[in-house]
Short mmCIF file of C-alpha atoms and ligand atoms in Angstrom, two decimals:
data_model
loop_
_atom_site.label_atom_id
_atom_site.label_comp_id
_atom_site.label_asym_id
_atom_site.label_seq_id
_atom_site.Cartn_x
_atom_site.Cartn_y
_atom_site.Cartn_z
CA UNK A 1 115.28 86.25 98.64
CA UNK A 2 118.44 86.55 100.63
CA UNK A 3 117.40 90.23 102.16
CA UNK A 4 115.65 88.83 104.92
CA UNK A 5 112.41 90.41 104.23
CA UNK A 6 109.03 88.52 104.57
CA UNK A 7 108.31 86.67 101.54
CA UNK A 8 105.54 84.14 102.26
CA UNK A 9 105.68 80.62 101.06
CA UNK A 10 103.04 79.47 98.60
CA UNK A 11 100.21 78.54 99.73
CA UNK A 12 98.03 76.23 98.49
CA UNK A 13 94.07 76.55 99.15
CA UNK A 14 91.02 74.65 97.67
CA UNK A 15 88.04 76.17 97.60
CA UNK A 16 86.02 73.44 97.85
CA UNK A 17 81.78 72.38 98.56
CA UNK A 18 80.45 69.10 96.81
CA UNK A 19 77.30 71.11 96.35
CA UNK A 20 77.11 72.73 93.28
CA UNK A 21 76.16 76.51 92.86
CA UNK A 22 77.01 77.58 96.29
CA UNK A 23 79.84 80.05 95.02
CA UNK A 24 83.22 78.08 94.85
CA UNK A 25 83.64 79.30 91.21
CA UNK A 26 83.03 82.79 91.81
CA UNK A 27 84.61 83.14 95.10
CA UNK A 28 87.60 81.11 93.71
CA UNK A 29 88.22 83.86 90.83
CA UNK A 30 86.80 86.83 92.71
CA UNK A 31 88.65 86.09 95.90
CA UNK A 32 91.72 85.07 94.08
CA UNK A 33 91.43 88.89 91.65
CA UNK A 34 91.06 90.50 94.90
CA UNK A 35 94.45 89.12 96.74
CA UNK A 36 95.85 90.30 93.08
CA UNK A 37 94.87 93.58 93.86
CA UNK A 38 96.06 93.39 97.13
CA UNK A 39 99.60 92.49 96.01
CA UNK A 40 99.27 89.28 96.32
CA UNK A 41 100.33 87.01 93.51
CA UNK A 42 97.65 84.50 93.26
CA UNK A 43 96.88 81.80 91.12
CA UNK A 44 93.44 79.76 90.31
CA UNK A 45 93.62 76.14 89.29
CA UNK A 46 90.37 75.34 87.29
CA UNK A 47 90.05 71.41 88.36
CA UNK A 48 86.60 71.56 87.58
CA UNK A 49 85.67 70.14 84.05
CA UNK A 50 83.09 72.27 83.37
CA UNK A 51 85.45 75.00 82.98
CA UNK A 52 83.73 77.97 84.68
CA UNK A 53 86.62 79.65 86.06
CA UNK A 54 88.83 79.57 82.94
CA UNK A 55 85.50 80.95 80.86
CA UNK A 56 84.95 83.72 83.85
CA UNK A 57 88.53 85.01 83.30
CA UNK A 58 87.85 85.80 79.38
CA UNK A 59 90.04 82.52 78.80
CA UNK A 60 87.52 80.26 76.01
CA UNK A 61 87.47 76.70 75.56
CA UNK A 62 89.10 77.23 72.06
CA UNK A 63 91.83 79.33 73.68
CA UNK A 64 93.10 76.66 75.79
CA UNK A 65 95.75 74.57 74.73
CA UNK A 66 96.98 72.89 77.74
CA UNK A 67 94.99 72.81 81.13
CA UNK A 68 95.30 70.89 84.67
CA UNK A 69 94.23 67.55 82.29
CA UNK A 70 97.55 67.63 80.78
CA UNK A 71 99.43 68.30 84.25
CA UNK A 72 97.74 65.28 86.28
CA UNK A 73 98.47 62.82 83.63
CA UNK A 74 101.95 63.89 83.34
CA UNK A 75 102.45 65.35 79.73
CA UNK A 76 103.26 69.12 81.35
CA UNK A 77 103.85 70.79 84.07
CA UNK A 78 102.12 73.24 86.03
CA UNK A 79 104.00 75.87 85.02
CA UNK A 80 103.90 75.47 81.87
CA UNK A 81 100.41 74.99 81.93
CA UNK A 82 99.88 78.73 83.54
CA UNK A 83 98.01 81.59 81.38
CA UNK A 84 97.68 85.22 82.42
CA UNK A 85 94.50 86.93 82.96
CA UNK A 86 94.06 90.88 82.02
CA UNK A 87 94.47 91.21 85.42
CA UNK A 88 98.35 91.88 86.66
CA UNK A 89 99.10 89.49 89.47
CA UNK A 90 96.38 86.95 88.37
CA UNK A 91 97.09 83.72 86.82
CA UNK A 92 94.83 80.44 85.46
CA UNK A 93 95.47 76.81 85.21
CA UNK A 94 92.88 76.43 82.87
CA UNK A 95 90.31 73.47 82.48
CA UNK A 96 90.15 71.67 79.09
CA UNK A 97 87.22 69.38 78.09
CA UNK A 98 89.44 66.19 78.41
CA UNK A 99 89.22 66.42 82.05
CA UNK A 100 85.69 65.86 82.26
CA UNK A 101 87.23 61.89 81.68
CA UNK A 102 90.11 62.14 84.36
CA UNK A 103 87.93 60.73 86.91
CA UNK A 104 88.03 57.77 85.38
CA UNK A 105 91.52 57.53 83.81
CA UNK A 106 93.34 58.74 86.88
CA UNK A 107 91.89 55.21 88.39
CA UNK A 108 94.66 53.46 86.94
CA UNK A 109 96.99 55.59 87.59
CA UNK A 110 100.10 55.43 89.77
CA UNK A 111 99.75 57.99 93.11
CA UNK A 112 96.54 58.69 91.58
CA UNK A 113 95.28 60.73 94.40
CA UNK A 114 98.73 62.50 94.59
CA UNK A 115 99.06 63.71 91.41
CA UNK A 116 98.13 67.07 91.12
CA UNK A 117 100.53 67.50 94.97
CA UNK A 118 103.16 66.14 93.11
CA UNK A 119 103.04 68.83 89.84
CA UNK A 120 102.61 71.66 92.94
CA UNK A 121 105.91 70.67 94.66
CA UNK A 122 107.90 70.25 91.41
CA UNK A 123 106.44 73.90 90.21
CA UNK A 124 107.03 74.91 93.85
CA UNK A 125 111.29 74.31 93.08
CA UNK A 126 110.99 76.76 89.86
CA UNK A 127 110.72 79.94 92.15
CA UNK A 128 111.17 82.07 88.88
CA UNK A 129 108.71 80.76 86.48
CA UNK A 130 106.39 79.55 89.75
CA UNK A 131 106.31 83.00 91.90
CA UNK A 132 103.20 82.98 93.94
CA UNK A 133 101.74 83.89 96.96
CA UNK A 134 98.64 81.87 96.91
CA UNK A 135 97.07 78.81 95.01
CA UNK A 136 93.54 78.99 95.32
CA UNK A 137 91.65 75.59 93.45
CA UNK A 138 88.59 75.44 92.31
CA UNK A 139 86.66 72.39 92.38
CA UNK A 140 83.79 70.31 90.73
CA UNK A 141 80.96 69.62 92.40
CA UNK A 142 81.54 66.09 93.86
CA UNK A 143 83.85 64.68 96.19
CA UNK A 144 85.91 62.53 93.88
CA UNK A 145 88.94 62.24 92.64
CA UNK A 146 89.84 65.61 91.41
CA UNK A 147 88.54 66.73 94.69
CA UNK A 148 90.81 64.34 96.73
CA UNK A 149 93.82 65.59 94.27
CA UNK A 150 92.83 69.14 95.56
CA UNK A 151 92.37 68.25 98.85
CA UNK A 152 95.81 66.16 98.80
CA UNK A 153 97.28 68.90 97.67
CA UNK A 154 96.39 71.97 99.41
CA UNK A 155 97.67 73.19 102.65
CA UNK A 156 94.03 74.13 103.92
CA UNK A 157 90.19 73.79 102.70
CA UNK A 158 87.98 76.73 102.27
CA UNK A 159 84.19 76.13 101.59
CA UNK A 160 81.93 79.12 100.43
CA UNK A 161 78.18 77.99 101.76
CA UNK A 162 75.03 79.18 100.33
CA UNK A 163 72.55 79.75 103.43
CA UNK A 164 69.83 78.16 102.48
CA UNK A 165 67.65 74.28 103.99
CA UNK A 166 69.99 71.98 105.13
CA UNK A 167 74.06 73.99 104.43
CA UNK A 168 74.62 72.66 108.13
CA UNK A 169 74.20 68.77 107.15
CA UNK A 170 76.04 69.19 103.84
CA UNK A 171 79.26 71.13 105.52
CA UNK A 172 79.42 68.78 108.20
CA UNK A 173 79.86 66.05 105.56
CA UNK A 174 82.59 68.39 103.77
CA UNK A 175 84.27 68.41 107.60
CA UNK A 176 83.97 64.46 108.06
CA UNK A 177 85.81 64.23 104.42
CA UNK A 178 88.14 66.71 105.05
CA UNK A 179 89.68 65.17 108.44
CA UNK A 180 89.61 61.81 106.75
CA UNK A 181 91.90 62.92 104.22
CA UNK A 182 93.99 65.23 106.84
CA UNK A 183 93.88 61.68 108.97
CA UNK A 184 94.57 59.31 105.89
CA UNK A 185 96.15 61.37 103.15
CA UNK A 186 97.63 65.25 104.17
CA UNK A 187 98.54 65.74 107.64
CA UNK A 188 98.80 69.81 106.65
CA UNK A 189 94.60 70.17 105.79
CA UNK A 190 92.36 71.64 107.57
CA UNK A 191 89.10 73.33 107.23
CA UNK A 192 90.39 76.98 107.65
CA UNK A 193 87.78 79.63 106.65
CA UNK A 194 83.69 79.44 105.44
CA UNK A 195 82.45 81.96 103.81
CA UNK A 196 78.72 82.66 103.16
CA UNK A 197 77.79 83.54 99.75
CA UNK A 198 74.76 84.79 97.86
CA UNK A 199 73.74 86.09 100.92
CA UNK A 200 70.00 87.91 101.52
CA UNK A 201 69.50 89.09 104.65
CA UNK A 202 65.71 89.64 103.83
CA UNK A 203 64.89 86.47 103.57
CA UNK A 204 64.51 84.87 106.96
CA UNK A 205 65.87 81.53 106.38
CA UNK A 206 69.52 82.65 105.34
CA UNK A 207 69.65 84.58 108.39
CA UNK A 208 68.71 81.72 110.52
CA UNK A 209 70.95 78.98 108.73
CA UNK A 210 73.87 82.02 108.76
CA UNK A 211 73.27 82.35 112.62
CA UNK A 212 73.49 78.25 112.95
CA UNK A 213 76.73 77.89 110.67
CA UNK A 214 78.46 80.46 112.89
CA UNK A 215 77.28 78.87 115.68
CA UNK A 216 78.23 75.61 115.02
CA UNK A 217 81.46 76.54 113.56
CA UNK A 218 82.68 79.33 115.18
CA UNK A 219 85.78 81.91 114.09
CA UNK A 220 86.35 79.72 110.74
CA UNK A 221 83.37 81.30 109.43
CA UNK A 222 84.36 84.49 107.56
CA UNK A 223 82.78 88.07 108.87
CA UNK A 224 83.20 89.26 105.69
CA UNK A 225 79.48 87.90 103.89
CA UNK A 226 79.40 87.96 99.92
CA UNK A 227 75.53 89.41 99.48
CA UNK A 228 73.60 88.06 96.37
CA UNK A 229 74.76 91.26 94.09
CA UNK A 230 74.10 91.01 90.13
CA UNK A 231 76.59 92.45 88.94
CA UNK A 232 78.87 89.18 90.38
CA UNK A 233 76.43 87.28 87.90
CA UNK A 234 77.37 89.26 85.26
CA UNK A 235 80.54 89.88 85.77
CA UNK A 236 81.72 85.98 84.08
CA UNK A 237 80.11 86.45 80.68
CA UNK A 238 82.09 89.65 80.14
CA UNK A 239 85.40 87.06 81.18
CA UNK A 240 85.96 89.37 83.90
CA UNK A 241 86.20 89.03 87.72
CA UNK A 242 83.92 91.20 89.39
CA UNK A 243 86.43 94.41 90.08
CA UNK A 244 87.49 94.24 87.07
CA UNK A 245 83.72 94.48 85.35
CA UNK A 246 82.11 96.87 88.12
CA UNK A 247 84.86 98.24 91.21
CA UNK A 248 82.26 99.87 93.09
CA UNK A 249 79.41 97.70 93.14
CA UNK A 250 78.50 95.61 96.77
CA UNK A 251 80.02 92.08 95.16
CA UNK A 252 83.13 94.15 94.64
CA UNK A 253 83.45 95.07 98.32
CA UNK A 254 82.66 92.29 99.65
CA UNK A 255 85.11 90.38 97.85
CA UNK A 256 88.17 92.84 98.97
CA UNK A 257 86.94 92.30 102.76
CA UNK A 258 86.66 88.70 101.77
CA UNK A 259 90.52 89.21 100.77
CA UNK A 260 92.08 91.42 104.07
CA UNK A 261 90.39 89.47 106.25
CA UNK A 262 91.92 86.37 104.51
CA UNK A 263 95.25 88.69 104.22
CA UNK A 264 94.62 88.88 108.16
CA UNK A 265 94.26 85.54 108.84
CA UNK A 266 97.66 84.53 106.93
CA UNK A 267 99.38 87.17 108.92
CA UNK A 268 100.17 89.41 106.38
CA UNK A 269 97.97 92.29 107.16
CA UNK A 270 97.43 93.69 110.87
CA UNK A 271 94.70 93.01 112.70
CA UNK A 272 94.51 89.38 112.52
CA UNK A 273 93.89 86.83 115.13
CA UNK A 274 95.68 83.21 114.81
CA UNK A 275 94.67 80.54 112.72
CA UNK A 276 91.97 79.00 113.89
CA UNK A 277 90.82 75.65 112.98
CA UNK A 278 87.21 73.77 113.20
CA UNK A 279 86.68 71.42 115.92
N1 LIG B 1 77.27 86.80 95.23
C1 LIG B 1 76.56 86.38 94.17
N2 LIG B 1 75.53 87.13 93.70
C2 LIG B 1 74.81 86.72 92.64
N3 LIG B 1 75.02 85.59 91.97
C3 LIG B 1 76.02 84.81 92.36
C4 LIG B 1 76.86 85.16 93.49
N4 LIG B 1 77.77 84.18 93.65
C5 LIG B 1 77.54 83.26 92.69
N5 LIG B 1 76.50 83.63 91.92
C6 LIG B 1 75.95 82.89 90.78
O1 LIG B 1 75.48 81.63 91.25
C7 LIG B 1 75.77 80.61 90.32
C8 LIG B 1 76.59 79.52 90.98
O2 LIG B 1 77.85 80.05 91.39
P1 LIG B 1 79.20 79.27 91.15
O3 LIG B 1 80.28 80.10 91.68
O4 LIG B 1 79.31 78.82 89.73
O5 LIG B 1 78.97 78.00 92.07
P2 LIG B 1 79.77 76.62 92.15
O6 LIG B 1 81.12 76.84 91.56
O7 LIG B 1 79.79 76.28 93.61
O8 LIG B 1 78.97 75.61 91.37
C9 LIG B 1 76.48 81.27 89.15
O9 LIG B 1 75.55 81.54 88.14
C10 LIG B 1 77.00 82.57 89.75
O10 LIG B 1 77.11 83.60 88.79
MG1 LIG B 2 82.10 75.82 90.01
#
């Protein structure tokens, strides 16, 4: 745009915990359906092969032709790659079942941990058919490759954390990994927002291990808390994000604070303080 009014880069964020079932699926596609319906145009990369995100956004594994396997070994790009979700503004790179071997085959590869930065910065030159505000990728449960191609990749790391026995111990690992690949690998990453999912203030352990994480970690942690809600639960096997399936319900809310704090944080709604980062 030549106008001179604000139009925000692209920004690339993985949602990332090498825990499994602490949220990054569900946060990644609510989270992502909520900056949609903030005017935000936001787009989810499914790098986990499991395929969770694609399924949760009424996308099937026989609907998908192409997914992010195709982009990191080269045979597409990412925006070709790109299907729309009912929702306007909302966009998947879905997951195929070949990726569950990527892992492995991206061993041999050439820039193998660079590949999926690579397809982002090429799809970042085709402002037409590449027009977003926000990348948010979802990823598997491990910290391996795909990870590191996410983590490569993204301009900053955001890790939803179930409270529960020992979150602390396994985010402080995430942090270790992360500044190892800022140090080693992306300059740009940093661990930029937690947010605490499935949350139940009854129960007094969350509370506790929600009072430590925001003690030990300060303003990254998110106010906004997503509360264990069932209709969030449900909400995937109707291959809808949660405002789409139930608008009013708690999950809903929390996800749209989730989304203007976030909006806050990137400067693009008042009220926000600076960027902070985790020591
Ligand atoms: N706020 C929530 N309330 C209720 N269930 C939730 C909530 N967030 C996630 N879940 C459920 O918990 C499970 C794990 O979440 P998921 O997002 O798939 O985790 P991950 O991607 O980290 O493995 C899923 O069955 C999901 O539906
Ligand atoms: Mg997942």
């Amino acid at each position: 745009m030549d106008d001179g009014s604000v139009r925000p880069p692209c920004r690339v964020i993985a949602v990332v915990n090498q825990k499994g079932g602490v949220g990054k699926t569900t946060t990644a596609v609510n989270l992502a359906a909520a900056l949609a319906a903030c005017g935000q145009s936001t787009l989810v990369i499914d790098l986990d092969p499991q395929g969770n995100a694609s399924t949760g956004v009424g996308i099937p594994a026989n609907r998908r032709k192409v997914g992010v396997y195709d982009v990191l070994i080269g045979e597409c790009s990412l925006a070709e790659a790109v299907v729309k979700t009912e929702m306007p503004m909302f966009d998947i790179v879905p997951s195929t079942m070949d990726l569950s071997g990527a892992e492995i085959e991206l061993v041999d590869m050439p820039g193998r941990e660079r590949r999926l930065a690579d397809a982002l910065l090429e799809a970042k030159k085709q402002t037409k058919a590449f027009d977003y505000g926000f990348v948010l990728i979802d990823c598997p449960p491990s910290l391996g490759l795909l990870t590191l191609n996410a983590l490569v990749a993204a301009d900053g790391a955001f890790a939803p954390l179930q409270a529960e026995f020992l979150a602390l111990e396994g985010l402080s690992h995430l942090k270790r990994t992360i500044d190892l690949v800022a140090e080693r690998l992306n300059p740009r990453l940093n661990l930029e927002g937690i947010v605490i999912t499935m949350m139940d203030r009854r129960i007094r352990l969350a509370e506790a291990v929600a009072a430590d994480v925001r003690a030990h970690f300060g303003d990254i942690v998110y106010k906004a808390e997503i509360p264990r809600n069932v209709r969030v639960s449900e909400a995937p096997s109707h291959g809808k994000p949660v405002l789409l399936y139930d608008l009013n319900c708690a999950g809903s809310r929390a996800y749209l604070n989730l989304a203007r704090e976030f909006l806050q944080r990137e400067g693009l709604l008042p009220g926000g303080s600076a960027k902070k980062v985790a020591a």
